[in-house]
Amino acid sequence: LTIASFFGGFQAMMPLIGWGTGNWVRTYIANFDHWIAFVLLFLVGLRMIYESRRHGEEGSAIDPTRITVLLVLAIATSIDALAVGFSLSFLDMAILVPVLVIGIVTFVLCFAGTYIGAFSGRLLGKRVEVIGGIMLIGIGVKIVIEHTLAK
């Protein structure tokens, strides 16, 4: 519930913030918002890979329920949702329904993903941490590529 609440909450909150701030913030961060997301995801992914490679140290894995870990991941994966909020503010449309849909869908998928991840972790062990780290880095790279190609 904690993980799903963080991700669902931030995915809903970021478009709301983007919508509320509109053009003002966009002019300041539009040129580098994708780099912020990339760096945060890259660092967390790299740490996951590093921690998975530490031998003989039980409990050295990143605890996904730690508030600092959840905060960094939730912010990093929802920065592009801020851009969605900016876009919606330019279309002069109501924000409540999109924010609720984004938040609820993210919550449900993260809730299910947490259980799937726990099951996979028991089957695959520390390899899941490596895969997860690579996926986070891949998401960061995807964000940078999308923003670079869009310009």
N, CA and C of each residue as an Amber inpcrd file, in Angstrom:
protein
   453
   0.8200000  -1.2070000   0.0000000   0.0000000   0.0000000   0.0000000
   0.8570000   1.2610000   0.0000000   1.9610000   1.2150000   0.7470000
   2.8350000   2.3930000   0.8230000   3.4430000   2.6950000  -0.5370000
   3.9830000   1.6740000  -1.1800000   4.6150000   1.8610000  -2.4870000
   3.5780000   2.3660000  -3.5010000   2.4410000   1.7050000  -3.5780000
   1.4030000   2.1060000  -4.5220000   0.8960000   3.5130000  -4.2220000
   0.7970000   3.8640000  -2.9560000   0.3270000   5.1990000  -2.5740000
   1.3230000   6.2780000  -2.9850000   2.6120000   6.0220000  -2.7890000
   3.6260000   6.9980000  -3.1980000   3.5920000   7.2280000  -4.7050000
   3.6360000   6.1300000  -5.4660000   3.6760000   6.2600000  -6.9200000
   2.3670000   6.8320000  -7.4610000   1.2420000   6.3100000  -6.9970000
  -0.0540000   6.8280000  -7.4310000  -0.2260000   8.2840000  -7.0370000
   0.1770000   8.6180000  -5.8150000   0.0620000   9.9950000  -5.3430000
   0.9110000  10.9690000  -6.1370000   2.1630000  10.6090000  -6.3920000
   3.0460000  11.5070000  -7.1470000   2.6280000  11.5950000  -8.6140000
   2.1760000  10.4730000  -9.1930000   1.7180000  10.5220000 -10.5780000
   0.4810000  11.4070000 -10.7160000  -0.3360000  11.4880000  -9.6750000
  -1.5060000  12.3640000  -9.6990000  -1.1290000  13.8040000  -9.3570000
  -0.2150000  13.9600000  -8.4220000   0.1520000  15.2940000  -7.9450000
   0.9510000  16.0870000  -8.9860000   1.8450000  15.4390000  -9.7080000
   2.6930000  16.1580000 -10.6550000   1.9070000  16.8350000 -11.7790000
   0.9210000  16.1780000 -12.4000000   0.1520000  16.9070000 -13.4070000
  -0.6170000  18.0780000 -12.7970000  -1.0610000  17.8910000 -11.5730000
  -1.7660000  18.9710000 -10.8830000  -0.8470000  20.1690000 -10.6660000
   0.3850000  19.8920000 -10.2630000   1.3750000  20.9660000 -10.0870000
   1.6940000  21.6000000 -11.4360000   1.8910000  20.7810000 -12.4560000
   2.1770000  21.2920000 -13.7990000   1.0480000  22.1500000 -14.3290000
  -0.1670000  21.6940000 -14.1190000  -1.3340000  22.4420000 -14.5690000
  -1.4250000  23.7730000 -13.8340000  -1.1500000  23.7370000 -12.5250000
  -1.2570000  24.9500000 -11.7160000  -0.1940000  25.9880000 -12.0310000
   0.9580000  25.5360000 -12.4140000   2.0490000  26.4880000 -12.6730000
   2.1780000  26.8790000 -14.1390000   1.6640000  26.0190000 -15.0370000
   1.6110000  26.3440000 -16.4620000   2.8980000  26.8640000 -17.0590000
   2.8140000  27.9430000 -17.7860000   3.9470000  28.5000000 -18.5110000
   5.0830000  28.9760000 -17.6230000   4.7790000  29.4170000 -16.4240000
   5.7950000  30.0110000 -15.5660000   6.9600000  29.0630000 -15.3140000
   6.6780000  27.8640000 -14.8230000   7.7360000  26.9080000 -14.5110000
   8.2930000  26.2740000 -15.7840000   7.4360000  26.0840000 -16.7540000
   7.8610000  25.4280000 -17.9860000   9.0620000  26.1230000 -18.6090000
   9.0500000  27.4200000 -18.6200000  10.1520000  28.1530000 -19.2360000
  11.4630000  27.9420000 -18.4930000  11.3850000  27.6170000 -17.2020000
  12.6010000  27.4380000 -16.4090000  13.1650000  26.0210000 -16.4600000
  12.3080000  25.0050000 -16.5370000  12.8290000  23.6320000 -16.4610000
  12.6440000  22.8090000 -17.7300000  11.9510000  23.3230000 -18.7080000
  11.6550000  22.5250000 -19.9110000  12.9150000  22.0280000 -20.6130000
  13.9900000  22.7910000 -20.5290000  15.2100000  22.4020000 -21.2330000
  16.0060000  21.3090000 -20.5330000  15.7200000  21.0640000 -19.2670000
  16.5260000  20.0560000 -18.5600000  15.7190000  19.1250000 -17.6630000
  14.3910000  19.1500000 -17.6920000  13.6080000  18.2680000 -16.8320000
  13.8920000  16.7980000 -17.0940000  14.1470000  16.4550000 -18.3500000
  14.4510000  15.0690000 -18.7010000  15.7940000  14.6300000 -18.1120000
  16.7360000  15.5570000 -17.9840000  18.0330000  15.2190000 -17.3820000
  17.8900000  14.9790000 -15.8890000  17.0160000  15.7220000 -15.2320000
  16.7630000  15.5000000 -13.7980000  16.2220000  14.0930000 -13.5920000
  15.2200000  13.7220000 -14.3860000  14.6400000  12.3810000 -14.2840000
  15.7000000  11.3200000 -14.5710000  16.4970000  11.5270000 -15.6170000
  17.5320000  10.5580000 -15.9840000  18.5430000  10.3580000 -14.8510000
  19.0570000  11.4480000 -14.2960000  20.0700000  11.3390000 -13.2410000
  19.5120000  10.6130000 -12.0220000  18.3010000  10.9610000 -11.6020000
  17.7090000  10.3020000 -10.4360000  17.5140000   8.8090000 -10.6960000
  16.9510000   8.4590000 -11.8410000  16.7260000   7.0440000 -12.1580000
  18.0390000   6.2950000 -12.3470000  19.0090000   6.9200000 -12.9890000
  20.3130000   6.2990000 -13.2000000  20.9880000   5.9890000 -11.8620000
  20.9840000   6.9540000 -10.9450000  21.6410000   6.7500000  -9.6510000
  20.9690000   5.6570000  -8.8320000  19.6510000   5.6560000  -8.7980000
  18.9470000   4.6140000  -8.0440000  19.1630000   3.2530000  -8.7070000
  19.0890000   3.1960000 -10.0410000  19.3220000   1.9430000 -10.7590000
  20.7260000   1.4110000 -10.5460000  21.7160000   2.3010000 -10.6130000
  23.1050000   1.9180000 -10.3880000  23.3050000   1.3830000  -8.9710000
  22.6660000   2.0340000  -8.0230000  22.7830000   1.5770000  -6.6350000
  22.1480000   0.1990000  -6.4740000  21.0180000  -0.0300000  -7.1280000
  20.3910000  -1.3520000  -7.0500000  21.3210000  -2.4230000  -7.6120000
  21.9450000  -2.1410000  -8.7360000  22.8640000  -3.1040000  -9.3460000
  24.0580000  -3.3370000  -8.4260000  24.6200000  -2.2670000  -7.8850000
  25.7560000  -2.3730000  -6.9730000  25.3950000  -3.2110000  -5.7430000
  24.2520000  -2.9110000  -5.1490000  23.8350000  -3.6360000  -3.9410000
  23.5970000  -5.1120000  -4.2300000  23.1330000  -5.4390000  -5.4270000
  22.8880000  -6.8360000  -5.7640000  24.1860000  -7.6210000  -5.9040000
  25.2630000  -6.9180000  -6.1620000  26.5560000  -7.5590000  -6.3750000
  27.3740000  -7.7020000  -5.0920000  26.9260000  -7.1030000  -4.0190000
  27.6310000  -7.2270000  -2.7440000  27.4040000  -8.6240000  -2.2030000
  28.4820000  -9.3310000  -1.9520000  28.3850000 -10.7240000  -1.5080000
  28.4750000 -10.8110000   0.0030000  27.7090000 -11.7540000   0.5520000
  27.8210000 -12.0660000   1.9660000  27.2410000 -11.0280000   2.9040000
  26.5500000 -10.0540000   2.4160000  25.9920000  -9.0360000   3.2900000
  24.4740000  -9.1030000   3.2140000  23.8800000  -9.8270000   4.1620000
  22.4210000  -9.9200000   4.1970000  21.8400000  -8.5700000   4.5440000
  20.7230000  -8.2800000   3.9440000  20.0430000  -7.0340000   4.2480000
  20.6570000  -5.8180000   3.5890000  21.5780000  -6.0090000   2.6430000
  22.2260000  -4.8680000   2.0050000  21.4030000  -4.3100000   0.8520000
  20.3510000  -5.0300000   0.4710000  19.5260000  -4.5840000  -0.6500000
  18.7870000  -3.3040000  -0.2980000  18.4550000  -2.5560000  -1.3240000
  17.6820000  -1.3360000  -1.1260000  16.2960000  -1.7190000  -0.6390000
  15.8660000  -1.0850000   0.4240000  14.5440000  -1.3350000   0.9700000
  13.5460000  -0.4210000   0.2590000  12.6940000  -0.9780000  -0.5880000
  11.7860000  -0.1380000  -1.3700000  10.7130000   0.5420000  -0.5300000
  10.6130000   0.1790000   0.7390000   9.6200000   0.8350000   1.5870000
  10.2070000   2.0020000   2.3810000  11.5140000   2.2310000   2.2540000
  12.1190000   3.3940000   2.9130000  11.5920000   4.6640000   2.2630000
  11.2460000   5.6250000   3.0680000  10.6510000   6.8660000   2.5780000
  11.5700000   7.5680000   1.5880000  12.8700000   7.6230000   1.8620000
  13.7790000   8.3310000   0.9500000  13.8490000   7.6400000  -0.4110000
  13.8750000   6.3180000  -0.4270000  13.9050000   5.5700000  -1.6800000
  12.6060000   5.8000000  -2.4500000  11.4860000   5.6920000  -1.7570000
  10.1910000   5.9060000  -2.4020000  10.0620000   7.3240000  -2.9430000
  10.5390000   8.2880000  -2.1790000  10.4460000   9.6870000  -2.6020000
  11.2420000   9.9280000  -3.8830000  12.4950000   9.4480000  -3.9170000
  13.3360000   9.6340000  -5.1020000  12.7220000   8.9440000  -6.3130000
  12.2870000   7.6990000  -6.1530000  11.7140000   6.9680000  -7.2760000
  10.3950000   7.5770000  -7.7390000   9.5540000   7.9610000  -6.8010000
   8.2540000   8.5330000  -7.1630000   8.4320000   9.8560000  -7.9080000
   9.3590000  10.6810000  -7.4510000   9.6130000  11.9580000  -8.1340000
  10.2280000  11.7130000  -9.5050000  11.2400000  10.8460000  -9.5540000
  11.9420000  10.6010000 -10.8230000  11.0090000  10.0380000 -11.8940000
  10.1200000   9.1370000 -11.4950000   9.2410000   8.5280000 -12.4910000
   8.0180000   9.3670000 -12.8080000   7.8050000  10.4500000 -12.0860000
   6.6150000  11.2690000 -12.3540000   6.9420000  12.6560000 -12.8920000
   8.2140000  12.9300000 -13.1560000   8.5740000  14.2510000 -13.6820000
   7.9200000  14.4830000 -15.0450000   7.8420000  13.4540000 -15.8770000
   7.1950000  13.6520000 -17.1710000   5.6980000  13.9130000 -17.0110000
   5.1000000  13.4700000 -15.8990000   3.6920000  13.7760000 -15.6380000
   3.5040000  15.2790000 -15.3820000   4.5600000  15.9290000 -14.9260000
   4.5350000  17.3850000 -14.7620000   4.2940000  18.0440000 -16.1230000
   4.9530000  17.5190000 -17.1460000   4.7760000  18.0360000 -18.5060000
   3.3500000  17.8110000 -18.9910000   2.7480000  16.6970000 -18.5950000
   1.3490000  16.4470000 -18.9590000   0.4640000  17.5450000 -18.3670000
   0.7350000  17.9040000 -17.1290000  -0.0280000  18.9780000 -16.4940000
   0.1480000  20.3000000 -17.2090000   1.3830000  20.5920000 -17.6490000
   1.6240000  21.8120000 -18.4260000   0.7560000  21.8060000 -19.6810000
   0.7740000  20.6640000 -20.3830000   0.0050000  20.5470000 -21.6220000
  -1.4830000  20.7630000 -21.3720000  -1.9790000  20.1690000 -20.3150000
  -3.4010000  20.3210000 -20.0090000  -3.7540000  21.7650000 -19.6660000
  -2.8250000  22.4870000 -19.0600000  -3.1080000  23.8870000 -18.7430000
  -3.2070000  24.7210000 -20.0130000  -2.4770000  24.3600000 -21.0410000
  -2.5260000  25.0970000 -22.3070000  -3.8140000  24.7980000 -23.0740000
  -4.4040000  23.6390000 -22.8120000  -5.6380000  23.2610000 -23.4970000
  -6.8720000  23.8250000 -22.7930000  -6.6550000  24.4860000 -21.6800000
  -7.7330000  25.0980000 -20.9110000  -8.8210000  24.0800000 -20.5820000
  -8.3800000  22.9390000 -20.0500000  -9.3370000  21.9040000 -19.6780000
  -9.2670000  21.6300000 -18.1810000 -10.3070000  21.0570000 -17.6540000
 -10.3620000  20.7210000 -16.2370000  -9.3170000  19.6530000 -15.9230000
  -8.7740000  19.7010000 -14.7210000  -7.6730000  18.8050000 -14.3630000
  -8.1040000  17.6520000 -13.4530000  -9.2340000  17.7640000 -12.7920000
  -9.6290000  16.7950000 -11.7730000  -9.7650000  15.3690000 -12.3170000
 -10.4640000  15.1800000 -13.4080000 -10.6660000  13.8250000 -13.9440000
  -9.3420000  13.2030000 -14.4000000  -8.5110000  13.9010000 -15.1880000
  -7.2320000  13.2860000 -15.5700000  -6.3600000  12.9300000 -14.3610000
  -6.3360000  13.7960000 -13.3510000  -5.5220000  13.5300000 -12.1640000
  -6.0280000  12.2950000 -11.4320000  -7.3360000  12.1650000 -11.2850000
  -7.9010000  10.9850000 -10.6160000  -7.6210000   9.7070000 -11.3970000
  -7.7790000   9.7530000 -12.7120000  -7.5250000   8.5650000 -13.5390000
  -6.0460000   8.1700000 -13.4540000  -5.1590000   9.1320000 -13.6020000
  -3.7190000   8.8570000 -13.5310000  -3.3560000   8.2600000 -12.1740000
  -3.8370000   8.8620000 -11.1010000  -3.5120000   8.3880000  -9.7520000
  -4.0480000   7.0050000  -9.4690000  -5.2970000   6.7520000  -9.8340000
  -5.9150000   5.4490000  -9.5530000  -5.2650000   4.3420000 -10.3800000
  -5.0550000   4.5760000 -11.6540000  -4.4330000   3.5540000 -12.5160000
  -3.0160000   3.2390000 -12.0260000  -2.2500000   4.2720000 -11.7020000
  -0.8890000   4.0480000 -11.2030000  -0.9110000   3.2800000  -9.8920000
  -1.8190000   3.6450000  -8.9830000  -1.9340000   2.9450000  -7.7030000
  -2.2140000   1.4600000  -7.9200000  -3.2100000   1.1490000  -8.7430000
  -3.6060000  -0.2450000  -8.9710000  -2.4570000  -1.0400000  -9.6000000
  -1.8030000  -0.4620000 -10.6220000  -0.7080000  -1.1720000 -11.2850000
   0.4930000  -1.3620000 -10.3600000   0.7980000  -0.3580000  -9.5480000
   1.9200000  -0.4970000  -8.6020000   1.5980000  -1.5090000  -7.5080000
   0.3640000  -1.5210000  -7.0660000  -0.0490000  -2.4850000  -6.0480000
   0.1310000  -3.9040000  -6.5800000  -0.3580000  -4.1410000  -7.7960000
  -0.2020000  -5.4700000  -8.4090000   1.2670000  -5.7610000  -8.6870000
   1.9950000  -4.7590000  -9.1680000   3.4110000  -4.9330000  -9.4760000
   4.2540000  -5.2730000  -8.2610000   3.8690000  -4.7490000  -7.1170000
   4.5960000  -5.0530000  -5.8820000   4.5050000  -6.5380000  -5.5630000
   3.3280000  -7.1160000  -5.7170000   3.1650000  -8.5480000  -5.4590000
   3.8640000  -9.3970000  -6.5110000   3.7680000  -8.9840000  -7.7530000
   4.4590000  -9.7080000  -8.8190000   5.9650000  -9.6440000  -8.5960000
   6.4610000  -8.4710000  -8.2030000   7.8870000  -8.2950000  -7.9220000
   8.3560000  -9.1440000  -6.7560000   7.5550000  -9.2120000  -5.7030000
   7.9250000 -10.0310000  -4.5370000   7.9950000 -11.5120000  -4.9260000
   7.0440000 -11.9690000  -5.7080000   7.0380000 -13.3540000  -6.1700000
   8.2540000 -13.6280000  -7.0450000   8.5210000 -12.7190000  -7.9830000
   9.6820000 -12.8740000  -8.8700000  10.9750000 -12.8540000  -8.0750000
  11.0290000 -12.0260000  -7.0460000  12.2260000 -11.9380000  -6.2160000
  12.5310000 -13.2420000  -5.5120000  11.4930000 -13.9030000  -5.0510000
  11.7060000 -15.2030000  -4.3960000  12.2060000 -16.2370000  -5.4000000
  11.7490000 -16.1490000  -6.6300000  12.1650000 -17.1100000  -7.6550000
  13.5670000 -16.8290000  -8.1850000  13.8660000 -15.5630000  -8.4130000
  15.1050000 -15.1980000  -9.1050000  16.1890000 -14.6290000  -8.2010000
  15.8820000 -14.3500000  -6.9510000  16.8850000 -13.8480000  -6.0090000
  17.4230000 -12.4810000  -6.3870000  18.7220000 -12.2960000  -6.1940000
  19.3580000 -10.9950000  -6.4070000  19.3590000 -10.5560000  -7.8690000
  19.1480000 -11.4920000  -8.7800000  19.0920000 -11.1150000 -10.2030000
  17.9660000 -10.1200000 -10.4690000  16.9070000 -10.1920000  -9.6600000
  15.7890000  -9.2620000  -9.8250000  16.2500000  -7.8350000  -9.5540000
  17.1530000  -7.6540000  -8.5970000  17.6860000  -6.3100000  -8.3170000
  18.4580000  -5.7750000  -9.5140000  19.2510000  -6.6290000 -10.1440000
  19.9960000  -6.2130000 -11.3340000  19.0180000  -5.8380000 -12.4470000
  18.0270000  -6.6810000 -12.6630000  17.0250000  -6.4100000 -13.6950000
  16.2890000  -5.1100000 -13.3820000  15.8970000  -4.9240000 -12.1260000
  15.2090000  -3.6980000 -11.7220000  16.0800000  -2.4670000 -11.9220000
  17.3560000  -2.5650000 -11.5680000  18.2800000  -1.4490000 -11.7610000
  18.4420000  -1.1020000 -13.2320000  18.5760000  -2.1310000 -14.0540000
  18.7070000  -1.9140000 -15.5030000  17.4280000  -1.2790000 -16.0440000
  16.2680000  -1.7150000 -15.5480000  15.0050000  -1.1450000 -16.0110000
  14.8920000   0.3320000 -15.6330000  15.3040000   0.6920000 -14.4210000
  15.2550000   2.0980000 -14.0230000  16.1760000   2.9520000 -14.8920000
  17.3730000   2.4520000 -15.1360000  18.3030000   3.1780000 -16.0150000
  17.7040000   3.2820000 -17.4180000  17.0870000   2.1980000 -17.8810000
  16.4420000   2.2110000 -19.1950000  15.3120000   3.2270000 -19.2860000
  14.5230000   3.3510000 -18.2300000  13.4580000   4.3560000 -18.2110000
  14.0610000   5.7500000 -18.3120000  15.1520000   5.9790000 -17.5780000
  15.8320000   7.2800000 -17.6460000  16.3580000   7.5720000 -19.0410000
  16.9620000   6.5800000 -19.6640000  17.4800000   6.7470000 -21.0310000
  16.3270000   7.0250000 -21.9960000  15.2230000   6.3050000 -21.8370000
  14.0440000   6.5050000 -22.6880000  13.5310000   7.9440000 -22.5660000
  13.4700000   8.4630000 -21.3590000  13.0030000   9.8370000 -21.1510000
  13.9080000  10.8180000 -21.8770000  15.2270000  10.6500000 -21.7530000
  16.1810000  11.5520000 -22.4160000  16.0330000  11.4400000 -23.9360000
  15.9450000  10.2230000 -24.4570000  15.8160000  10.0270000 -25.9090000
  14.5360000  10.6760000 -26.4220000  13.4190000  10.4490000 -25.7280000
  12.1480000  11.0400000 -26.1600000  12.2170000  12.5650000 -26.2000000
  12.8040000  13.1560000 -25.1760000  12.9080000  14.6130000 -25.1250000
  13.8810000  15.1390000 -26.1710000  14.9450000  14.3890000 -26.4300000
  15.9300000  14.8130000 -27.4190000  15.3390000  14.7280000 -28.8300000
  14.6260000  13.6550000 -29.1250000  14.0220000  13.4930000 -30.4440000
  12.8700000  14.4640000 -30.6780000  12.2080000  14.8690000 -29.6010000
  11.0590000  15.7690000 -29.7210000  11.4940000  17.1760000 -30.0920000
  12.7720000  17.4960000 -29.8770000  13.2450000  18.8630000 -30.1490000
  13.8130000  18.9960000 -31.4820000
